[in-house]
Amino acid sequence: MALRLGDIAPDFTAETTAGTLQFHEWLGNSWGLIFSHPADFTPVCTTELGRTAQLKDEFEKRGVKVIAVSVDPLESHAEWVKDINETQNTTVDFPLIADKDRHVAELYDMIHPNASEKATVRSVFVIGPDKKIKLTLTYPASTGRNFLEILRVIDSLQLTANYQVATPADWKQGDDVIVVPAVSTEDAIKKFPKGVNIVKPYLRTTPQPNN
Protein backbone atom coordinates (compact mmCIF):
# COMPACT_ATOMS: atom_id res chain seq x y z
CA MET A 1 0.00 0.00 0.00
CA ALA A 2 1.30 3.45 -0.89
CA LEU A 3 2.57 5.62 1.95
CA ARG A 4 0.85 8.93 2.53
CA LEU A 5 1.78 12.19 4.18
CA GLY A 6 1.47 11.89 7.94
CA ASP A 7 2.05 8.14 7.97
CA ILE A 8 4.80 6.79 10.21
CA ALA A 9 7.79 5.96 8.01
CA PRO A 10 8.24 2.17 8.12
CA ASP A 11 11.12 1.01 10.29
CA PHE A 12 13.56 -1.59 9.03
CA THR A 13 16.98 -3.12 9.64
CA ALA A 14 19.31 -3.16 6.65
CA GLU A 15 22.86 -3.74 5.52
CA THR A 16 24.43 -0.52 4.29
CA THR A 17 27.79 0.83 3.23
CA ALA A 18 28.03 2.20 6.80
CA GLY A 19 27.23 -1.15 8.41
CA THR A 20 24.01 -2.67 9.69
CA LEU A 21 21.53 -0.07 10.89
CA GLN A 22 18.01 0.13 12.22
CA PHE A 23 16.33 3.01 10.44
CA HIS A 24 14.39 4.70 13.26
CA GLU A 25 17.30 4.30 15.67
CA TRP A 26 19.70 5.74 13.08
CA LEU A 27 17.39 8.72 12.50
CA GLY A 28 17.14 9.50 16.21
CA ASN A 29 15.60 12.97 16.61
CA SER A 30 16.83 14.19 13.23
CA TRP A 31 15.01 14.94 10.02
CA GLY A 32 15.63 12.29 7.40
CA LEU A 33 15.83 11.94 3.63
CA ILE A 34 15.56 8.48 2.11
CA PHE A 35 15.76 8.26 -1.66
CA SER A 36 15.96 5.38 -4.11
CA HIS A 37 17.90 4.98 -7.32
CA PRO A 38 17.13 2.41 -10.04
CA ALA A 39 20.56 0.75 -10.20
CA ASP A 40 24.27 1.09 -9.45
CA PHE A 41 26.68 2.06 -12.24
CA THR A 42 24.03 4.06 -14.09
CA PRO A 43 24.69 7.60 -15.34
CA VAL A 44 21.82 9.64 -13.88
CA CYS A 45 22.13 7.96 -10.47
CA THR A 46 25.85 8.67 -10.44
CA THR A 47 25.18 12.39 -10.81
CA GLU A 48 22.40 12.32 -8.20
CA LEU A 49 24.41 10.66 -5.46
CA GLY A 50 27.34 12.88 -6.31
CA ARG A 51 25.18 15.99 -6.03
CA THR A 52 23.80 14.84 -2.69
CA ALA A 53 27.34 14.36 -1.40
CA GLN A 54 28.32 17.83 -2.65
CA LEU A 55 25.42 19.28 -0.64
CA LYS A 56 26.51 17.57 2.58
CA ASP A 57 26.96 20.86 4.47
CA GLU A 58 23.50 22.05 3.41
CA PHE A 59 21.80 18.91 4.69
CA GLU A 60 23.81 19.00 7.93
CA LYS A 61 22.94 22.67 8.47
CA ARG A 62 19.27 21.66 8.43
CA GLY A 63 19.79 18.65 10.70
CA VAL A 64 18.90 16.19 7.94
CA LYS A 65 20.35 12.67 7.75
CA VAL A 66 20.54 11.26 4.22
CA ILE A 67 20.33 7.61 3.15
CA ALA A 68 20.00 6.07 -0.32
CA VAL A 69 18.64 2.69 -1.39
CA SER A 70 18.69 0.39 -4.39
CA VAL A 71 18.21 -3.33 -4.90
CA ASP A 72 21.89 -3.88 -5.69
CA PRO A 73 24.23 -5.79 -3.32
CA LEU A 74 26.66 -4.21 -0.88
CA GLU A 75 29.75 -5.13 -2.92
CA SER A 76 28.31 -3.33 -5.94
CA HIS A 77 27.58 -0.21 -3.85
CA ALA A 78 31.14 -0.12 -2.54
CA GLU A 79 32.65 -0.28 -6.04
CA TRP A 80 30.20 2.23 -7.48
CA VAL A 81 30.92 4.79 -4.75
CA LYS A 82 34.50 4.90 -6.03
CA ASP A 83 33.22 5.92 -9.46
CA ILE A 84 30.88 8.54 -7.98
CA ASN A 85 33.68 10.10 -5.97
CA GLU A 86 35.97 10.16 -9.01
CA THR A 87 33.55 11.44 -11.65
CA GLN A 88 31.62 13.90 -9.46
CA ASN A 89 34.66 15.21 -7.59
CA THR A 90 33.17 14.55 -4.16
CA THR A 91 33.10 12.06 -1.29
CA VAL A 92 29.98 10.01 -0.67
CA ASP A 93 29.84 9.52 3.08
CA PHE A 94 26.14 8.81 3.63
CA PRO A 95 24.88 5.21 3.80
CA LEU A 96 23.68 3.27 0.76
CA ILE A 97 21.23 0.50 1.62
CA ALA A 98 21.84 -2.86 -0.08
CA ASP A 99 18.25 -3.97 -0.59
CA LYS A 100 18.82 -7.28 -2.41
CA ASP A 101 15.61 -8.84 -1.11
CA ARG A 102 13.63 -5.66 -1.95
CA HIS A 103 12.37 -5.42 1.62
CA VAL A 104 12.86 -1.65 1.90
CA ALA A 105 11.73 -1.03 -1.68
CA GLU A 106 8.47 -2.85 -0.99
CA LEU A 107 7.93 -1.19 2.40
CA TYR A 108 8.19 2.19 0.69
CA ASP A 109 6.44 1.17 -2.57
CA MET A 110 9.53 2.08 -4.60
CA ILE A 111 8.99 -0.51 -7.34
CA HIS A 112 6.32 0.48 -9.85
CA PRO A 113 5.78 -2.58 -12.07
CA ASN A 114 4.32 -0.64 -15.00
CA ALA A 115 7.56 1.36 -15.16
CA SER A 116 9.96 -1.48 -14.30
CA GLU A 117 9.38 -4.85 -12.68
CA LYS A 118 12.81 -4.89 -11.04
CA ALA A 119 14.29 -1.41 -10.64
CA THR A 120 13.17 1.13 -8.09
CA VAL A 121 11.80 4.44 -9.35
CA ARG A 122 13.38 7.68 -8.14
CA SER A 123 11.44 8.01 -4.89
CA VAL A 124 12.06 10.66 -2.25
CA PHE A 125 10.73 10.68 1.31
CA VAL A 126 11.40 13.45 3.80
CA ILE A 127 10.76 12.30 7.35
CA GLY A 128 10.33 14.52 10.40
CA PRO A 129 11.79 13.99 13.88
CA ASP A 130 8.41 12.47 14.81
CA LYS A 131 9.13 9.72 12.22
CA LYS A 132 6.18 10.87 10.12
CA ILE A 133 6.41 11.31 6.35
CA LYS A 134 6.39 15.01 5.46
CA LEU A 135 7.07 14.83 1.71
CA THR A 136 6.89 12.24 -1.07
CA LEU A 137 8.22 12.69 -4.60
CA THR A 138 8.43 10.19 -7.45
CA TYR A 139 10.47 10.75 -10.57
CA PRO A 140 10.86 8.45 -13.59
CA ALA A 141 14.18 6.71 -14.12
CA SER A 142 15.02 9.04 -17.02
CA THR A 143 14.83 12.27 -14.99
CA GLY A 144 17.41 13.28 -12.41
CA ARG A 145 16.12 15.01 -9.30
CA ASN A 146 16.67 18.64 -8.34
CA PHE A 147 18.29 18.47 -4.91
CA LEU A 148 18.17 22.23 -4.44
CA GLU A 149 14.39 21.90 -4.70
CA ILE A 150 14.46 19.16 -2.06
CA LEU A 151 16.43 21.50 0.22
CA ARG A 152 13.92 24.28 -0.50
CA VAL A 153 11.03 22.03 0.54
CA ILE A 154 12.87 21.01 3.71
CA ASP A 155 13.31 24.71 4.54
CA SER A 156 9.56 25.19 4.11
CA LEU A 157 8.71 22.10 6.16
CA GLN A 158 10.95 23.16 9.03
CA LEU A 159 9.62 26.71 8.97
CA THR A 160 5.94 25.78 8.81
CA ALA A 161 6.36 23.16 11.54
CA ASN A 162 7.20 25.94 14.01
CA TYR A 163 5.10 28.89 12.85
CA GLN A 164 1.51 29.27 11.67
CA VAL A 165 2.56 30.12 8.14
CA ALA A 166 2.64 28.54 4.70
CA THR A 167 5.03 29.22 1.83
CA PRO A 168 3.84 30.54 -1.56
CA ALA A 169 4.78 29.34 -5.02
CA ASP A 170 8.52 29.48 -5.72
CA TRP A 171 9.24 30.56 -2.14
CA LYS A 172 12.84 30.48 -0.98
CA GLN A 173 14.67 31.37 2.23
CA GLY A 174 14.18 35.04 3.09
CA ASP A 175 11.02 35.57 1.06
CA ASP A 176 7.73 36.63 2.62
CA VAL A 177 5.40 33.86 3.79
CA ILE A 178 1.64 33.45 4.02
CA VAL A 179 -0.31 33.59 7.27
CA VAL A 180 -2.45 30.43 7.48
CA PRO A 181 -6.24 30.93 7.28
CA ALA A 182 -6.72 29.50 10.80
CA VAL A 183 -5.12 32.65 12.25
CA SER A 184 -7.34 35.72 12.33
CA THR A 185 -5.93 38.99 11.07
CA GLU A 186 -6.17 40.42 14.58
CA ASP A 187 -4.15 37.51 15.99
CA ALA A 188 -1.72 37.61 13.05
CA ILE A 189 -0.81 41.20 13.84
CA LYS A 190 0.06 40.12 17.38
CA LYS A 191 1.88 36.95 16.32
CA PHE A 192 3.99 38.51 13.58
CA PRO A 193 5.56 41.75 14.82
CA LYS A 194 7.41 42.28 11.52
CA GLY A 195 4.06 43.26 10.02
CA VAL A 196 1.14 41.74 8.13
CA ASN A 197 0.25 42.72 4.58
CA ILE A 198 -3.44 42.09 3.80
CA VAL A 199 -3.65 41.42 0.06
CA LYS A 200 -7.11 39.85 0.40
CA PRO A 201 -8.88 38.76 3.61
CA TYR A 202 -7.76 35.19 2.84
CA LEU A 203 -4.29 36.15 1.52
CA ARG A 204 -2.07 37.80 4.10
CA THR A 205 1.70 37.86 3.99
CA THR A 206 4.39 38.54 6.55
CA PRO A 207 8.20 38.56 6.49
CA GLN A 208 9.74 35.17 7.25
CA PRO A 209 9.48 34.98 11.04
CA ASN A 210 12.65 33.01 11.71
CA ASN A 211 14.89 35.02 9.41
PDB file of C-alpha atoms in Angstrom:
ATOM      1  CA  MET A   1       0.000   0.000   0.000  1.00  0.00           C
ATOM      2  CA  ALA A   2       1.300   3.449  -0.888  1.00  0.00           C
ATOM      3  CA  LEU A   3       2.572   5.616   1.954  1.00  0.00           C
ATOM      4  CA  ARG A   4       0.852   8.932   2.529  1.00  0.00           C
ATOM      5  CA  LEU A   5       1.783  12.192   4.183  1.00  0.00           C
ATOM      6  CA  GLY A   6       1.466  11.894   7.942  1.00  0.00           C
ATOM      7  CA  ASP A   7       2.049   8.136   7.966  1.00  0.00           C
ATOM      8  CA  ILE A   8       4.799   6.795  10.206  1.00  0.00           C
ATOM      9  CA  ALA A   9       7.793   5.962   8.014  1.00  0.00           C
ATOM     10  CA  PRO A  10       8.241   2.174   8.125  1.00  0.00           C
ATOM     11  CA  ASP A  11      11.115   1.013  10.291  1.00  0.00           C
ATOM     12  CA  PHE A  12      13.564  -1.593   9.027  1.00  0.00           C
ATOM     13  CA  THR A  13      16.977  -3.117   9.639  1.00  0.00           C
ATOM     14  CA  ALA A  14      19.308  -3.157   6.649  1.00  0.00           C
ATOM     15  CA  GLU A  15      22.856  -3.743   5.520  1.00  0.00           C
ATOM     16  CA  THR A  16      24.429  -0.522   4.285  1.00  0.00           C
ATOM     17  CA  THR A  17      27.795   0.831   3.231  1.00  0.00           C
ATOM     18  CA  ALA A  18      28.030   2.198   6.799  1.00  0.00           C
ATOM     19  CA  GLY A  19      27.233  -1.149   8.412  1.00  0.00           C
ATOM     20  CA  THR A  20      24.007  -2.670   9.687  1.00  0.00           C
ATOM     21  CA  LEU A  21      21.530  -0.073  10.892  1.00  0.00           C
ATOM     22  CA  GLN A  22      18.005   0.131  12.220  1.00  0.00           C
ATOM     23  CA  PHE A  23      16.333   3.007  10.440  1.00  0.00           C
ATOM     24  CA  HIS A  24      14.395   4.705  13.263  1.00  0.00           C
ATOM     25  CA  GLU A  25      17.299   4.299  15.667  1.00  0.00           C
ATOM     26  CA  TRP A  26      19.701   5.740  13.077  1.00  0.00           C
ATOM     27  CA  LEU A  27      17.395   8.716  12.499  1.00  0.00           C
ATOM     28  CA  GLY A  28      17.139   9.505  16.212  1.00  0.00           C
ATOM     29  CA  ASN A  29      15.600  12.970  16.612  1.00  0.00           C
ATOM     30  CA  SER A  30      16.832  14.194  13.230  1.00  0.00           C
ATOM     31  CA  TRP A  31      15.010  14.940  10.025  1.00  0.00           C
ATOM     32  CA  GLY A  32      15.632  12.286   7.405  1.00  0.00           C
ATOM     33  CA  LEU A  33      15.834  11.945   3.628  1.00  0.00           C
ATOM     34  CA  ILE A  34      15.560   8.476   2.111  1.00  0.00           C
ATOM     35  CA  PHE A  35      15.756   8.258  -1.662  1.00  0.00           C
ATOM     36  CA  SER A  36      15.957   5.376  -4.114  1.00  0.00           C
ATOM     37  CA  HIS A  37      17.902   4.977  -7.324  1.00  0.00           C
ATOM     38  CA  PRO A  38      17.133   2.406 -10.044  1.00  0.00           C
ATOM     39  CA  ALA A  39      20.562   0.755 -10.201  1.00  0.00           C
ATOM     40  CA  ASP A  40      24.266   1.086  -9.451  1.00  0.00           C
ATOM     41  CA  PHE A  41      26.682   2.063 -12.239  1.00  0.00           C
ATOM     42  CA  THR A  42      24.026   4.060 -14.092  1.00  0.00           C
ATOM     43  CA  PRO A  43      24.688   7.597 -15.344  1.00  0.00           C
ATOM     44  CA  VAL A  44      21.821   9.636 -13.877  1.00  0.00           C
ATOM     45  CA  CYS A  45      22.127   7.958 -10.470  1.00  0.00           C
ATOM     46  CA  THR A  46      25.849   8.675 -10.443  1.00  0.00           C
ATOM     47  CA  THR A  47      25.177  12.391 -10.808  1.00  0.00           C
ATOM     48  CA  GLU A  48      22.402  12.323  -8.200  1.00  0.00           C
ATOM     49  CA  LEU A  49      24.408  10.657  -5.459  1.00  0.00           C
ATOM     50  CA  GLY A  50      27.342  12.882  -6.309  1.00  0.00           C
ATOM     51  CA  ARG A  51      25.184  15.994  -6.027  1.00  0.00           C
ATOM     52  CA  THR A  52      23.801  14.842  -2.689  1.00  0.00           C
ATOM     53  CA  ALA A  53      27.342  14.361  -1.402  1.00  0.00           C
ATOM     54  CA  GLN A  54      28.320  17.827  -2.654  1.00  0.00           C
ATOM     55  CA  LEU A  55      25.424  19.279  -0.644  1.00  0.00           C
ATOM     56  CA  LYS A  56      26.509  17.571   2.585  1.00  0.00           C
ATOM     57  CA  ASP A  57      26.956  20.855   4.473  1.00  0.00           C
ATOM     58  CA  GLU A  58      23.502  22.052   3.413  1.00  0.00           C
ATOM     59  CA  PHE A  59      21.801  18.906   4.694  1.00  0.00           C
ATOM     60  CA  GLU A  60      23.808  19.001   7.928  1.00  0.00           C
ATOM     61  CA  LYS A  61      22.937  22.673   8.469  1.00  0.00           C
ATOM     62  CA  ARG A  62      19.272  21.656   8.426  1.00  0.00           C
ATOM     63  CA  GLY A  63      19.785  18.655  10.705  1.00  0.00           C
ATOM     64  CA  VAL A  64      18.898  16.188   7.942  1.00  0.00           C
ATOM     65  CA  LYS A  65      20.348  12.671   7.748  1.00  0.00           C
ATOM     66  CA  VAL A  66      20.543  11.260   4.218  1.00  0.00           C
ATOM     67  CA  ILE A  67      20.334   7.614   3.152  1.00  0.00           C
ATOM     68  CA  ALA A  68      20.000   6.066  -0.322  1.00  0.00           C
ATOM     69  CA  VAL A  69      18.638   2.692  -1.387  1.00  0.00           C
ATOM     70  CA  SER A  70      18.690   0.389  -4.391  1.00  0.00           C
ATOM     71  CA  VAL A  71      18.206  -3.335  -4.896  1.00  0.00           C
ATOM     72  CA  ASP A  72      21.895  -3.883  -5.688  1.00  0.00           C
ATOM     73  CA  PRO A  73      24.226  -5.793  -3.324  1.00  0.00           C
ATOM     74  CA  LEU A  74      26.660  -4.211  -0.880  1.00  0.00           C
ATOM     75  CA  GLU A  75      29.746  -5.131  -2.921  1.00  0.00           C
ATOM     76  CA  SER A  76      28.311  -3.327  -5.936  1.00  0.00           C
ATOM     77  CA  HIS A  77      27.582  -0.210  -3.853  1.00  0.00           C
ATOM     78  CA  ALA A  78      31.142  -0.124  -2.535  1.00  0.00           C
ATOM     79  CA  GLU A  79      32.646  -0.282  -6.036  1.00  0.00           C
ATOM     80  CA  TRP A  80      30.201   2.227  -7.484  1.00  0.00           C
ATOM     81  CA  VAL A  81      30.921   4.793  -4.754  1.00  0.00           C
ATOM     82  CA  LYS A  82      34.504   4.904  -6.030  1.00  0.00           C
ATOM     83  CA  ASP A  83      33.224   5.916  -9.462  1.00  0.00           C
ATOM     84  CA  ILE A  84      30.879   8.536  -7.982  1.00  0.00           C
ATOM     85  CA  ASN A  85      33.685  10.097  -5.966  1.00  0.00           C
ATOM     86  CA  GLU A  86      35.972  10.157  -9.006  1.00  0.00           C
ATOM     87  CA  THR A  87      33.550  11.443 -11.646  1.00  0.00           C
ATOM     88  CA  GLN A  88      31.620  13.896  -9.464  1.00  0.00           C
ATOM     89  CA  ASN A  89      34.662  15.210  -7.586  1.00  0.00           C
ATOM     90  CA  THR A  90      33.170  14.549  -4.163  1.00  0.00           C
ATOM     91  CA  THR A  91      33.100  12.056  -1.294  1.00  0.00           C
ATOM     92  CA  VAL A  92      29.977  10.010  -0.675  1.00  0.00           C
ATOM     93  CA  ASP A  93      29.839   9.520   3.075  1.00  0.00           C
ATOM     94  CA  PHE A  94      26.140   8.814   3.630  1.00  0.00           C
ATOM     95  CA  PRO A  95      24.880   5.206   3.803  1.00  0.00           C
ATOM     96  CA  LEU A  96      23.677   3.273   0.760  1.00  0.00           C
ATOM     97  CA  ILE A  97      21.233   0.497   1.620  1.00  0.00           C
ATOM     98  CA  ALA A  98      21.843  -2.862  -0.079  1.00  0.00           C
ATOM     99  CA  ASP A  99      18.245  -3.974  -0.594  1.00  0.00           C
ATOM    100  CA  LYS A 100      18.822  -7.275  -2.412  1.00  0.00           C
ATOM    101  CA  ASP A 101      15.608  -8.836  -1.110  1.00  0.00           C
ATOM    102  CA  ARG A 102      13.626  -5.661  -1.945  1.00  0.00           C
ATOM    103  CA  HIS A 103      12.372  -5.422   1.622  1.00  0.00           C
ATOM    104  CA  VAL A 104      12.862  -1.652   1.901  1.00  0.00           C
ATOM    105  CA  ALA A 105      11.726  -1.034  -1.681  1.00  0.00           C
ATOM    106  CA  GLU A 106       8.467  -2.851  -0.988  1.00  0.00           C
ATOM    107  CA  LEU A 107       7.927  -1.194   2.396  1.00  0.00           C
ATOM    108  CA  TYR A 108       8.187   2.194   0.694  1.00  0.00           C
ATOM    109  CA  ASP A 109       6.441   1.171  -2.567  1.00  0.00           C
ATOM    110  CA  MET A 110       9.525   2.077  -4.602  1.00  0.00           C
ATOM    111  CA  ILE A 111       8.990  -0.514  -7.345  1.00  0.00           C
ATOM    112  CA  HIS A 112       6.316   0.482  -9.854  1.00  0.00           C
ATOM    113  CA  PRO A 113       5.782  -2.580 -12.074  1.00  0.00           C
ATOM    114  CA  ASN A 114       4.322  -0.639 -14.995  1.00  0.00           C
ATOM    115  CA  ALA A 115       7.556   1.359 -15.159  1.00  0.00           C
ATOM    116  CA  SER A 116       9.962  -1.480 -14.299  1.00  0.00           C
ATOM    117  CA  GLU A 117       9.384  -4.852 -12.679  1.00  0.00           C
ATOM    118  CA  LYS A 118      12.811  -4.892 -11.038  1.00  0.00           C
ATOM    119  CA  ALA A 119      14.287  -1.414 -10.635  1.00  0.00           C
ATOM    120  CA  THR A 120      13.165   1.133  -8.090  1.00  0.00           C
ATOM    121  CA  VAL A 121      11.802   4.438  -9.354  1.00  0.00           C
ATOM    122  CA  ARG A 122      13.379   7.682  -8.143  1.00  0.00           C
ATOM    123  CA  SER A 123      11.435   8.010  -4.890  1.00  0.00           C
ATOM    124  CA  VAL A 124      12.059  10.659  -2.254  1.00  0.00           C
ATOM    125  CA  PHE A 125      10.734  10.676   1.306  1.00  0.00           C
ATOM    126  CA  VAL A 126      11.398  13.453   3.797  1.00  0.00           C
ATOM    127  CA  ILE A 127      10.758  12.303   7.349  1.00  0.00           C
ATOM    128  CA  GLY A 128      10.334  14.516  10.396  1.00  0.00           C
ATOM    129  CA  PRO A 129      11.792  13.987  13.878  1.00  0.00           C
ATOM    130  CA  ASP A 130       8.410  12.470  14.811  1.00  0.00           C
ATOM    131  CA  LYS A 131       9.129   9.720  12.218  1.00  0.00           C
ATOM    132  CA  LYS A 132       6.181  10.870  10.115  1.00  0.00           C
ATOM    133  CA  ILE A 133       6.408  11.312   6.355  1.00  0.00           C
ATOM    134  CA  LYS A 134       6.385  15.012   5.457  1.00  0.00           C
ATOM    135  CA  LEU A 135       7.073  14.827   1.710  1.00  0.00           C
ATOM    136  CA  THR A 136       6.893  12.245  -1.066  1.00  0.00           C
ATOM    137  CA  LEU A 137       8.215  12.692  -4.603  1.00  0.00           C
ATOM    138  CA  THR A 138       8.429  10.194  -7.446  1.00  0.00           C
ATOM    139  CA  TYR A 139      10.474  10.754 -10.572  1.00  0.00           C
ATOM    140  CA  PRO A 140      10.864   8.450 -13.586  1.00  0.00           C
ATOM    141  CA  ALA A 141      14.176   6.706 -14.119  1.00  0.00           C
ATOM    142  CA  SER A 142      15.016   9.036 -17.021  1.00  0.00           C
ATOM    143  CA  THR A 143      14.829  12.275 -14.988  1.00  0.00           C
ATOM    144  CA  GLY A 144      17.406  13.283 -12.412  1.00  0.00           C
ATOM    145  CA  ARG A 145      16.118  15.006  -9.303  1.00  0.00           C
ATOM    146  CA  ASN A 146      16.674  18.639  -8.340  1.00  0.00           C
ATOM    147  CA  PHE A 147      18.287  18.468  -4.907  1.00  0.00           C
ATOM    148  CA  LEU A 148      18.173  22.229  -4.445  1.00  0.00           C
ATOM    149  CA  GLU A 149      14.386  21.901  -4.705  1.00  0.00           C
ATOM    150  CA  ILE A 150      14.458  19.165  -2.061  1.00  0.00           C
ATOM    151  CA  LEU A 151      16.428  21.501   0.223  1.00  0.00           C
ATOM    152  CA  ARG A 152      13.917  24.282  -0.496  1.00  0.00           C
ATOM    153  CA  VAL A 153      11.032  22.030   0.537  1.00  0.00           C
ATOM    154  CA  ILE A 154      12.871  21.014   3.705  1.00  0.00           C
ATOM    155  CA  ASP A 155      13.310  24.710   4.539  1.00  0.00           C
ATOM    156  CA  SER A 156       9.563  25.191   4.105  1.00  0.00           C
ATOM    157  CA  LEU A 157       8.713  22.101   6.157  1.00  0.00           C
ATOM    158  CA  GLN A 158      10.947  23.162   9.027  1.00  0.00           C
ATOM    159  CA  LEU A 159       9.619  26.713   8.970  1.00  0.00           C
ATOM    160  CA  THR A 160       5.939  25.780   8.813  1.00  0.00           C
ATOM    161  CA  ALA A 161       6.359  23.165  11.538  1.00  0.00           C
ATOM    162  CA  ASN A 162       7.201  25.944  14.014  1.00  0.00           C
ATOM    163  CA  TYR A 163       5.102  28.894  12.847  1.00  0.00           C
ATOM    164  CA  GLN A 164       1.510  29.273  11.674  1.00  0.00           C
ATOM    165  CA  VAL A 165       2.562  30.123   8.145  1.00  0.00           C
ATOM    166  CA  ALA A 166       2.636  28.544   4.698  1.00  0.00           C
ATOM    167  CA  THR A 167       5.029  29.218   1.825  1.00  0.00           C
ATOM    168  CA  PRO A 168       3.838  30.541  -1.560  1.00  0.00           C
ATOM    169  CA  ALA A 169       4.783  29.341  -5.023  1.00  0.00           C
ATOM    170  CA  ASP A 170       8.521  29.482  -5.722  1.00  0.00           C
ATOM    171  CA  TRP A 171       9.242  30.564  -2.139  1.00  0.00           C
ATOM    172  CA  LYS A 172      12.840  30.477  -0.981  1.00  0.00           C
ATOM    173  CA  GLN A 173      14.665  31.375   2.231  1.00  0.00           C
ATOM    174  CA  GLY A 174      14.183  35.039   3.091  1.00  0.00           C
ATOM    175  CA  ASP A 175      11.022  35.566   1.057  1.00  0.00           C
ATOM    176  CA  ASP A 176       7.725  36.627   2.619  1.00  0.00           C
ATOM    177  CA  VAL A 177       5.404  33.858   3.788  1.00  0.00           C
ATOM    178  CA  ILE A 178       1.643  33.454   4.018  1.00  0.00           C
ATOM    179  CA  VAL A 179      -0.310  33.588   7.274  1.00  0.00           C
ATOM    180  CA  VAL A 180      -2.447  30.429   7.477  1.00  0.00           C
ATOM    181  CA  PRO A 181      -6.235  30.925   7.280  1.00  0.00           C
ATOM    182  CA  ALA A 182      -6.719  29.503  10.795  1.00  0.00           C
ATOM    183  CA  VAL A 183      -5.122  32.651  12.253  1.00  0.00           C
ATOM    184  CA  SER A 184      -7.341  35.716  12.326  1.00  0.00           C
ATOM    185  CA  THR A 185      -5.928  38.988  11.066  1.00  0.00           C
ATOM    186  CA  GLU A 186      -6.169  40.418  14.578  1.00  0.00           C
ATOM    187  CA  ASP A 187      -4.148  37.509  15.985  1.00  0.00           C
ATOM    188  CA  ALA A 188      -1.721  37.606  13.054  1.00  0.00           C
ATOM    189  CA  ILE A 189      -0.808  41.204  13.838  1.00  0.00           C
ATOM    190  CA  LYS A 190       0.059  40.117  17.382  1.00  0.00           C
ATOM    191  CA  LYS A 191       1.879  36.955  16.323  1.00  0.00           C
ATOM    192  CA  PHE A 192       3.989  38.514  13.577  1.00  0.00           C
ATOM    193  CA  PRO A 193       5.561  41.750  14.815  1.00  0.00           C
ATOM    194  CA  LYS A 194       7.407  42.283  11.521  1.00  0.00           C
ATOM    195  CA  GLY A 195       4.062  43.260  10.016  1.00  0.00           C
ATOM    196  CA  VAL A 196       1.142  41.735   8.133  1.00  0.00           C
ATOM    197  CA  ASN A 197       0.250  42.718   4.579  1.00  0.00           C
ATOM    198  CA  ILE A 198      -3.438  42.093   3.797  1.00  0.00           C
ATOM    199  CA  VAL A 199      -3.652  41.416   0.055  1.00  0.00           C
ATOM    200  CA  LYS A 200      -7.106  39.847   0.403  1.00  0.00           C
ATOM    201  CA  PRO A 201      -8.881  38.758   3.606  1.00  0.00           C
ATOM    202  CA  TYR A 202      -7.756  35.190   2.838  1.00  0.00           C
ATOM    203  CA  LEU A 203      -4.286  36.148   1.523  1.00  0.00           C
ATOM    204  CA  ARG A 204      -2.067  37.803   4.102  1.00  0.00           C
ATOM    205  CA  THR A 205       1.702  37.865   3.992  1.00  0.00           C
ATOM    206  CA  THR A 206       4.394  38.541   6.547  1.00  0.00           C
ATOM    207  CA  PRO A 207       8.204  38.560   6.493  1.00  0.00           C
ATOM    208  CA  GLN A 208       9.740  35.172   7.247  1.00  0.00           C
ATOM    209  CA  PRO A 209       9.476  34.984  11.042  1.00  0.00           C
ATOM    210  CA  ASN A 210      12.655  33.009  11.714  1.00  0.00           C
ATOM    211  CA  ASN A 211      14.890  35.015   9.408  1.00  0.00           C
TER     212      ASN A 211
END
